[in-house]
Amino acid sequence: MIGPAAVTRPWRIALLSAAGLLAAALWWGVWQWQFQQSLDVARQHADNRLSLYSTTLEGALARFAYLPRLLAGQSRVRAAVDDNTAGDDVERANRYLERVAADAGAEAIFLLDRHGQTVASSNHATVDSFIGHHYGFRPYFQDAMDRGEGEFFAIGSTTKRAGYFVSAPVISAADGQPLGVVAIKVALESLQASWRRAGETVLLSDANGVVILSSRPGWRYRTLAPIAPAAMDEIRQQRQFLDRPLERLGQGLADGSLAIGGGSVSERYLDLSREQRRLGWTMHYLVPMRPLYLDARNAFLAAAGATLVLVLLGLWLRERQKRHRLRDREARIIREANERLESRVVERTRALQEAQEELVQAGKLASLGTMAAGIAHELNQPLSGIRTYAANGARLLARGRQDAAESNFTRIQSLCDRQDALIRQLRLFARRGGRREPIDLEDRLAFVLELLDERIRRQGVEVAFDRGEAPNPRVLGDTLRIEQLLTNLRRNALDALETVARPRLAIALATAEESVVLRIADNGPGIDAAILSRLFDPFFTTKAVGDGLGLGLFICFGIVQDLEGRISATNLEQGGACFEVTLPLAVDRRLAEGAPPDAD
């Protein structure tokens, strides 16, 4: 009995075979399309380059087209080939042709008599002088004598250097008959050099298919096609290429390409050409076929890779569909398990909520303890001032200086008012401060120095105050917090100077464009590098137990943050520590208008 799988197997084989043939046809089409695209781009590029090189060649030769006829009309040239020529006439012609050749950039300009004998030349003083040589066999002489102008490309029989020759007859003023020929030789090697520097394969062939110029010097004087025997005889008779063998350069193929070389070193080129106006010349631009085939091969491989990716994607989608069905079954099992666990999750969630409420309550108690500790720490500072002023007042009363004592009691009243305000300020500490206004930072610094004057004198601290260039800088804040900040930083510096033999405290103010920088530096023992990162943490202190709560710098950090400033602590190279505070600079409109700061 034949099973269903056996029945469907031939259809699967046929379907796979059809898909393979379709893919192969697609790949072949991609290869052909890419090859044609690359070929079209190469043809367009070659056409542009041929236009450029043809224009350059024509421009180089057109410079000399008019010159032979112009020279032939000169009396000095005509006198050198006249029947009554004297030695002085020839010498003048030599010097004249030498100057003209140098000015025009020609390799040589020479004068032939009616028999083709050179009588004057621009290179008369060189070892390769043309004077005395017979060039009557050259077409440029024969054509000039017969038709009134001539041009020819050949290897010079005297110099063995190739060049382009252009000529015109010297006409007798008496009977209008040609007395001789003026010929100009132009070297074209500079064109070859420019082609070679461009890195392109460019050829110039004559009417017989002989390469006369090439960006590859080894290809010069080789033929692109077989030369007919009659043409070969004419080349030999004219001695155009002297004794060069004129071997074949390459073999033309049926697709229009040119195979150059033989064996394993053979290379195919697409021969794109353009005919020139002179002497039946043709400009060739050879495009290597290998890059074109490589582009087509890469496109073929990309198409094959894309097809393979699509096949793998189809297989992956099929496998994915199977996994989805399996996952659906697993999802049902998991859903049932989740339903069983849901009740347990609800119970655990209720327990977590209760624990969270307990943690919140504990956090509130911790915050309350931090606030109480901060209040105790901050109230201790003005109490010290009250104690100082009270002691001074008592001594002044004992001495009978009642007016001075009243001043101290007034200050005590002021500090009591500040204690009340301080309590209210600490109550609002978590609300980021109160209303901000311009505060004279230099004035507040002087007040805090006066407040701590007794301790400064007791410790024998030398205070240096650099007020900076801008007087009375104002910062944006509130008076109480600024004083809190300055007092805490000063007390911290004085604490560091208690064990120093010659204590010194340096205070400096500097004003930038939009901020004020306050630096408080001491010459104490400095700060341990290991604790610099923890210096502004709450309750962190290096003092002995009972000497401090570790809230002073923490409160300073909070005040600076509330005032949108920055605070940092560093160690000085010469010893000691430096606290730097940057606060926003406030612009007082009344000062800008010229009014005094306290004017209404």
XYZ file of C-alpha atoms in Angstrom:
600
model
C 0.000 0.000 0.000
C 1.350 3.432 -1.014
C 1.312 6.031 1.770
C 0.434 9.763 1.456
C 4.079 10.767 1.874
C 5.067 8.669 -1.132
C 2.329 10.312 -3.239
C 3.336 13.893 -2.390
C 7.121 13.335 -2.730
C 7.264 13.727 -6.591
C 5.358 17.021 -6.339
C 7.831 18.283 -3.776
C 10.747 17.327 -6.007
C 9.135 19.056 -8.993
C 8.407 22.176 -6.922
C 11.976 22.338 -5.615
C 13.355 21.847 -9.132
C 11.171 24.662 -10.493
C 12.255 26.944 -7.631
C 15.919 26.145 -8.344
C 15.539 26.925 -12.062
C 13.733 30.161 -11.238
C 16.486 31.165 -8.813
C 19.170 30.355 -11.395
C 17.368 32.471 -14.015
C 17.048 35.307 -11.519
C 20.737 35.144 -10.669
C 21.717 35.136 -14.334
C 19.465 38.150 -14.948
C 21.059 39.999 -12.038
C 24.521 39.193 -13.412
C 23.580 40.492 -16.878
C 21.894 43.620 -15.475
C 24.844 44.553 -13.261
C 27.331 43.905 -16.073
C 25.347 46.146 -18.414
C 25.070 48.855 -15.756
C 28.824 48.782 -15.149
C 29.422 48.761 -18.901
C 27.196 51.808 -19.405
C 28.971 53.692 -16.620
C 32.351 52.754 -18.115
C 31.248 53.905 -21.581
C 30.017 57.228 -20.207
C 33.251 57.768 -18.302
C 35.308 56.795 -21.353
C 33.343 59.184 -23.553
C 34.025 62.042 -21.142
C 37.724 61.208 -20.943
C 37.998 60.859 -24.724
C 36.456 64.300 -25.136
C 38.994 65.711 -22.703
C 42.014 63.988 -24.260
C 40.898 64.802 -27.824
C 40.483 68.458 -26.904
C 43.891 68.479 -25.207
C 45.565 66.880 -28.245
C 43.869 69.218 -30.692
C 44.799 72.221 -28.556
C 48.457 71.141 -28.391
C 48.679 70.785 -32.200
C 46.543 73.775 -33.141
C 49.095 76.075 -31.514
C 51.501 75.356 -34.382
C 49.080 75.093 -37.314
C 49.490 78.727 -38.368
C 53.196 79.085 -37.590
C 54.794 77.474 -40.725
C 52.822 79.692 -43.125
C 53.613 82.743 -40.980
C 57.346 81.936 -41.012
C 57.325 81.166 -44.734
C 56.251 84.737 -45.404
C 59.212 86.238 -43.543
C 61.883 87.879 -45.719
C 64.686 86.386 -43.612
C 63.361 82.887 -44.245
C 62.777 83.495 -47.946
C 66.268 84.929 -48.377
C 67.829 81.723 -46.940
C 66.365 79.539 -49.757
C 66.583 82.095 -52.590
C 68.844 81.258 -55.491
C 71.031 84.243 -54.566
C 71.444 83.163 -50.949
C 74.485 84.439 -49.112
C 76.144 83.025 -46.013
C 74.859 85.875 -43.875
C 71.274 85.158 -44.930
C 71.507 81.556 -43.705
C 73.062 82.629 -40.416
C 70.319 85.195 -39.794
C 67.688 82.546 -40.601
C 69.304 80.127 -38.112
C 69.235 82.642 -35.280
C 65.676 83.727 -36.157
C 64.358 80.143 -36.233
C 66.138 79.437 -32.936
C 64.349 82.350 -31.211
C 60.965 81.430 -32.645
C 61.327 77.752 -31.597
C 62.228 78.769 -28.045
C 59.268 81.171 -27.811
C 56.749 78.762 -29.374
C 57.890 75.668 -27.449
C 58.598 73.653 -30.602
C 61.259 70.954 -30.574
C 62.711 72.221 -33.854
C 61.952 74.559 -36.767
C 63.924 73.942 -39.958
C 64.027 75.215 -43.540
C 64.424 72.937 -46.576
C 65.223 73.988 -50.116
C 63.196 72.868 -53.109
C 65.141 69.580 -53.234
C 64.464 68.642 -49.609
C 67.899 69.635 -48.316
C 67.934 71.379 -44.888
C 69.614 74.786 -45.208
C 68.669 76.402 -41.844
C 67.445 75.056 -38.508
C 66.715 76.174 -34.975
C 69.037 73.410 -33.696
C 71.906 74.486 -35.916
C 74.278 74.663 -32.934
C 73.548 71.165 -31.547
C 75.019 67.774 -32.368
C 71.608 66.729 -33.729
C 71.463 69.650 -36.178
C 69.210 69.077 -39.184
C 71.376 71.249 -41.464
C 72.701 69.283 -44.432
C 70.238 66.392 -44.011
C 67.901 65.437 -46.832
C 64.203 65.009 -45.952
C 62.689 65.037 -49.408
C 61.267 61.558 -48.846
C 59.055 62.778 -45.969
C 55.362 63.398 -46.775
C 55.360 66.720 -44.943
C 57.877 68.042 -47.543
C 56.149 66.538 -50.546
C 52.659 67.651 -49.499
C 53.817 71.197 -48.747
C 55.478 71.488 -52.159
C 52.479 69.969 -53.993
C 49.410 71.091 -52.022
C 50.591 74.074 -50.012
C 50.656 72.415 -46.562
C 51.720 69.180 -44.954
C 51.627 67.274 -41.714
C 53.068 63.962 -40.649
C 54.002 61.896 -37.573
C 57.273 60.009 -37.630
C 60.380 59.076 -35.720
C 63.094 61.579 -36.609
C 65.795 60.006 -38.739
C 68.388 62.331 -37.235
C 67.399 62.579 -33.559
C 65.616 59.188 -33.342
C 62.889 61.024 -31.366
C 59.271 60.912 -32.542
C 57.297 64.034 -33.262
C 54.502 65.650 -35.170
C 55.663 67.609 -38.256
C 53.647 70.453 -39.808
C 54.902 72.402 -42.838
C 54.180 75.133 -45.373
C 55.960 76.177 -48.602
C 58.161 79.270 -49.003
C 56.766 81.028 -52.091
C 58.916 83.116 -54.403
C 57.818 86.731 -54.597
C 58.867 86.879 -58.250
C 57.110 83.924 -59.914
C 54.962 82.437 -57.092
C 56.783 79.112 -57.248
C 57.828 77.268 -54.056
C 61.443 77.910 -53.128
C 61.447 75.463 -50.209
C 59.531 74.338 -47.139
C 59.354 75.535 -43.512
C 58.744 72.535 -41.174
C 58.035 72.493 -37.451
C 58.593 69.427 -35.262
C 56.425 69.189 -32.129
C 57.188 66.682 -29.354
C 54.102 64.965 -27.909
C 55.763 63.121 -25.005
C 54.206 65.550 -22.497
C 50.749 64.248 -23.480
C 51.889 60.695 -22.769
C 53.203 61.754 -19.375
C 49.880 63.384 -18.431
C 47.972 60.220 -19.452
C 50.317 58.102 -17.372
C 49.911 60.337 -14.305
C 46.123 60.037 -14.620
C 46.487 56.259 -14.203
C 44.381 55.500 -17.283
C 45.055 53.418 -20.397
C 44.972 55.772 -23.401
C 46.289 55.147 -26.927
C 46.588 57.237 -30.085
C 46.846 55.273 -33.336
C 47.457 56.470 -36.881
C 45.529 55.591 -40.031
C 47.311 52.227 -40.288
C 46.480 51.237 -36.703
C 50.007 51.839 -35.378
C 50.093 53.115 -31.783
C 52.036 56.399 -31.914
C 51.274 57.599 -28.366
C 50.394 55.543 -25.270
C 50.101 55.943 -21.523
C 52.065 52.677 -21.427
C 55.385 53.317 -23.196
C 55.910 49.616 -23.950
C 52.852 49.586 -26.227
C 54.137 52.344 -28.496
C 54.824 51.487 -32.179
C 52.754 48.315 -32.042
C 49.703 47.701 -34.194
C 46.081 47.188 -33.267
C 45.251 45.419 -36.557
C 47.191 43.761 -39.404
C 48.798 46.268 -41.819
C 48.219 45.735 -45.537
C 51.396 45.018 -47.572
C 50.990 48.205 -49.658
C 50.679 50.294 -46.501
C 53.716 48.564 -45.020
C 55.747 49.343 -48.143
C 54.736 52.994 -47.916
C 55.733 53.139 -44.219
C 59.144 51.658 -45.057
C 59.617 54.026 -47.998
C 58.794 57.075 -45.883
C 60.920 55.690 -43.010
C 58.077 56.720 -40.705
C 59.037 54.356 -37.879
C 62.615 53.667 -39.029
C 63.437 50.009 -38.281
C 60.742 49.327 -35.660
C 59.209 45.845 -36.162
C 55.581 47.065 -35.664
C 54.388 43.919 -33.889
C 50.778 43.251 -32.985
C 49.680 44.686 -29.613
C 46.593 42.561 -29.087
C 43.899 40.439 -30.593
C 40.397 41.812 -31.233
C 37.608 39.544 -29.959
C 34.074 39.012 -31.197
C 32.481 41.051 -28.386
C 34.476 44.145 -29.345
C 37.044 43.761 -26.591
C 40.790 43.711 -27.052
C 42.974 40.976 -25.570
C 46.506 42.230 -24.880
C 49.294 39.886 -23.889
C 49.354 36.145 -24.005
C 48.985 33.152 -21.750
C 48.420 33.802 -18.048
C 49.294 37.522 -18.336
C 46.672 38.291 -20.977
C 44.210 41.035 -20.084
C 41.004 42.059 -21.812
C 40.030 45.669 -22.441
C 36.940 47.332 -23.777
C 38.259 49.459 -26.670
C 36.325 52.741 -26.839
C 37.640 55.080 -29.491
C 37.066 58.452 -31.144
C 38.406 59.558 -34.525
C 40.581 62.675 -34.653
C 40.608 65.336 -37.325
C 44.283 64.964 -38.213
C 45.917 62.307 -40.415
C 43.230 59.697 -39.749
C 44.300 59.351 -36.135
C 42.100 57.575 -33.574
C 42.073 58.115 -29.799
C 41.495 54.906 -27.808
C 40.396 54.643 -24.193
C 40.816 51.091 -22.883
C 38.581 50.007 -20.021
C 39.712 46.840 -18.165
C 37.026 44.174 -18.377
C 37.998 42.496 -15.118
C 36.403 45.149 -12.803
C 33.197 44.936 -14.846
C 33.064 41.175 -14.399
C 33.868 41.567 -10.714
C 30.911 43.953 -10.284
C 28.641 41.468 -12.034
C 30.021 38.617 -9.927
C 29.449 40.569 -6.712
C 25.862 41.312 -7.759
C 25.393 37.619 -8.565
C 26.733 36.618 -5.162
C 24.555 39.241 -3.453
C 21.472 37.902 -5.235
C 22.406 34.331 -4.323
C 22.991 35.401 -0.723
C 19.660 37.219 -0.607
C 17.925 34.123 -1.967
C 19.615 31.976 0.640
C 18.560 34.441 3.340
C 14.957 34.283 2.124
C 15.035 30.484 2.150
C 16.467 30.473 5.662
C 13.895 33.080 6.690
C 11.097 30.855 5.370
C 12.465 27.867 7.268
C 12.819 30.022 10.369
C 9.226 31.265 10.080
C 8.037 27.709 9.713
C 9.975 26.656 12.774
C 8.752 29.760 14.578
C 5.175 28.808 13.862
C 5.807 25.421 15.411
C 7.345 27.072 18.458
C 4.318 29.387 18.734
C 1.961 26.421 18.882
C 4.148 24.811 21.525
C 4.337 28.102 23.414
C 0.542 28.416 23.360
C 0.223 25.060 25.025
C 2.821 26.033 27.597
C 1.030 29.379 28.124
C -2.177 27.581 29.049
C -0.301 25.492 31.599
C 1.401 28.600 33.012
C -1.886 30.489 33.132
C -3.417 27.776 35.232
C -0.399 27.820 37.537
C -0.652 31.614 37.776
C -4.250 31.394 38.822
C -3.206 29.075 41.638
C -0.424 31.395 42.697
C -2.486 34.562 42.470
C -4.049 34.091 45.845
C -0.595 33.614 47.384
C 0.624 36.811 45.678
C -2.291 38.766 47.136
C -1.406 37.583 50.606
C 2.274 38.455 50.146
C 1.359 41.869 48.737
C -0.742 42.654 51.796
C 2.197 41.674 54.019
C 4.577 43.872 51.999
C 2.217 46.855 52.286
C 2.150 46.478 56.036
C 5.968 46.310 56.123
C 6.171 49.380 53.905
C 3.933 51.355 56.261
C 6.240 50.411 59.134
C 9.297 51.573 57.109
C 7.618 54.897 56.327
C 6.918 55.433 60.016
C 10.530 54.581 60.837
C 11.693 57.081 58.194
C 9.548 59.781 59.763
C 11.088 59.097 63.160
C 14.597 59.206 61.644
C 13.807 62.529 59.969
C 12.519 63.888 63.257
C 15.735 62.803 65.003
C 17.871 64.453 62.280
C 15.891 67.689 62.623
C 16.258 67.691 66.411
C 20.004 67.095 66.154
C 20.333 69.886 63.589
C 18.417 72.338 65.790
C 20.632 71.527 68.774
C 23.750 72.020 66.668
C 22.640 75.317 65.127
C 21.331 76.811 68.398
C 24.706 76.201 70.011
C 26.391 78.782 67.730
C 24.358 81.922 68.641
C 24.326 80.773 72.305
C 28.107 81.050 72.263
C 27.761 84.605 70.952
C 25.177 85.429 73.638
C 27.541 84.067 76.278
C 30.359 86.234 74.908
C 28.287 89.419 74.768
C 26.828 88.766 78.256
C 30.320 88.362 79.746
C 31.502 91.524 78.006
C 28.414 93.389 79.212
C 28.972 92.317 82.801
C 32.585 93.493 82.723
C 31.573 96.820 81.136
C 28.909 97.398 83.829
C 31.436 96.639 86.500
C 33.704 99.285 84.999
C 30.851 101.781 84.789
C 30.704 101.800 80.997
C 26.919 101.586 80.745
C 26.651 102.772 77.129
C 29.050 100.098 75.891
C 27.230 97.484 78.010
C 23.895 98.466 76.464
C 25.439 97.861 73.019
C 26.352 94.320 74.059
C 22.857 93.709 75.474
C 21.406 94.991 72.205
C 23.513 92.457 70.363
C 22.243 89.757 72.729
C 18.688 90.775 71.829
C 19.615 90.564 68.146
C 21.046 87.068 68.581
C 17.917 85.980 70.440
C 15.842 87.214 67.528
C 18.110 85.271 65.214
C 17.591 82.146 67.325
C 13.871 82.488 66.849
C 14.313 82.998 63.114
C 16.745 80.081 63.029
C 14.184 77.762 64.561
C 11.636 78.863 61.994
C 14.230 78.456 59.204
C 15.153 74.914 60.264
C 11.449 74.101 60.319
C 11.306 75.123 56.667
C 14.688 73.574 55.729
C 13.152 70.758 53.700
C 11.109 73.269 51.659
C 14.224 74.629 49.866
C 14.349 77.969 51.725
C 12.245 81.111 51.644
C 12.189 84.273 49.598
C 15.462 85.260 47.938
C 16.872 88.751 47.650
C 20.227 90.374 46.899
C 22.561 89.938 49.906
C 25.820 91.859 50.377
C 28.214 88.935 50.820
C 31.127 91.126 52.004
C 28.933 92.719 54.702
C 27.793 89.284 55.960
C 31.409 88.100 56.020
C 32.336 91.095 58.221
C 29.395 90.344 60.548
C 30.410 86.714 61.007
C 34.028 87.745 61.618
C 32.814 90.098 64.345
C 30.647 87.352 65.804
C 33.644 85.023 66.058
C 36.118 87.751 66.993
C 36.649 86.549 70.594
C 37.532 83.022 69.481
C 39.809 84.346 66.723
C 41.723 86.479 69.240
C 41.830 83.632 71.756
C 43.386 81.266 69.230
C 45.708 83.981 67.861
C 44.537 83.429 64.284
C 45.860 85.786 61.597
C 42.984 86.641 59.223
C 43.680 87.815 55.643
C 40.661 89.162 53.766
C 40.991 89.679 49.957
C 37.851 91.536 48.829
C 38.594 91.188 45.093
C 38.233 93.789 42.362
C 34.426 94.190 42.463
C 33.323 95.898 45.737
C 30.342 94.638 47.731
C 29.324 91.673 45.545
C 25.696 90.649 46.044
C 24.422 87.095 45.855
C 20.885 85.827 45.500
C 19.683 84.298 48.781
C 18.380 85.142 52.256
C 20.372 86.720 55.073
C 19.882 84.008 57.682
C 21.036 81.138 55.467
C 24.021 83.079 54.154
C 25.093 83.785 57.753
C 24.542 80.126 58.668
C 26.743 79.069 55.747
C 29.545 81.536 56.557
C 29.480 80.794 60.309
C 29.694 77.021 59.803
C 32.589 77.331 57.341
C 34.489 79.755 59.645
C 33.946 77.565 62.712
C 35.107 74.528 60.754
C 38.304 76.365 59.744
C 38.920 77.579 63.312
C 38.467 74.027 64.610
C 41.183 72.886 62.182
C 43.584 75.611 63.463
C 43.373 74.759 67.191
C 46.612 72.738 67.171
C 48.562 74.930 64.725
C 51.470 76.992 66.080
C 50.965 79.999 63.770
C 47.355 79.721 62.609
C 46.335 81.654 59.525
C 42.940 82.033 57.865
C 42.738 83.386 54.268
C 39.375 84.607 52.943
C 39.068 85.666 49.283
C 36.177 86.934 47.147
C 36.252 86.782 43.334
C 33.502 87.901 40.969
C 32.878 86.186 37.619
C 30.310 87.066 34.964
C 27.343 85.416 36.669
C 28.660 84.185 40.025
C 30.659 85.012 43.138
C 33.380 82.635 44.347
C 34.241 82.552 48.084
C 37.420 80.750 49.164
C 38.170 80.029 52.853
C 41.621 78.489 53.314
C 43.550 77.562 56.454
C 47.046 76.299 57.155
C 45.881 73.453 59.355
C 46.629 69.734 58.969
C 44.311 69.398 55.955
C 41.721 66.731 55.219
C 42.481 63.055 54.859
C 42.081 62.128 51.158
C 40.135 59.019 52.141
C 37.302 61.085 53.668
C 37.074 63.925 51.116
C 34.193 62.200 49.307
C 32.236 61.789 52.615
C 32.903 65.258 54.000
C 29.385 66.590 53.310
C 27.516 63.465 54.491
C 25.111 63.958 57.458
C 26.475 62.984 60.918
C 29.959 62.384 59.483
C 32.622 64.016 61.664
C 36.304 63.566 62.454
C 35.987 65.202 65.883
C 35.973 63.360 69.166
C 32.697 62.109 70.601
C 30.781 65.026 72.146
C 32.678 67.702 70.172
C 30.387 67.706 67.152
C 27.361 66.044 65.561
C 28.590 66.049 61.937
C 25.785 68.335 60.696
C 27.649 71.587 60.057
C 29.040 70.818 56.603
C 25.911 68.833 55.755
C 23.781 71.910 56.430
C 26.258 74.052 54.442
C 25.872 71.667 51.515
C 22.080 71.840 51.734
C 22.080 75.674 51.909
C 24.372 75.960 48.864
C 22.231 73.508 46.915
C 19.073 75.462 47.798
C 20.755 78.675 46.603
C 21.637 76.924 43.280
C 25.364 77.088 43.977
C 28.293 74.713 44.392
C 30.576 73.844 47.303
C 33.765 71.795 47.309
C 36.710 71.023 49.602
C 40.334 70.423 48.572
C 43.756 70.142 50.167
C 46.353 72.822 49.395
C 49.819 71.906 48.143
C 51.504 74.028 50.830
C 49.360 72.404 53.543
C 45.915 73.095 54.902
C 42.428 72.848 53.480
C 40.358 75.128 51.259
C 36.563 75.342 50.981
C 35.270 76.991 47.795
C 31.663 78.191 47.479
C 30.177 79.474 44.191
C 26.876 81.372 44.432
C 24.787 83.076 41.711
C 25.490 86.780 41.338
C 22.429 88.993 41.987
C 21.828 92.202 39.994
C 20.338 94.944 42.168
C 18.106 97.085 39.971
C 18.362 100.028 42.359
C 22.153 99.965 42.051
C 21.855 99.746 38.293
C 19.691 102.899 38.368
C 22.247 104.778 40.529
C 20.234 104.774 43.774
C 21.848 103.821 47.119
C 21.287 100.200 48.191
C 19.004 101.107 51.136
C 17.001 103.790 49.309
C 13.237 103.412 49.147
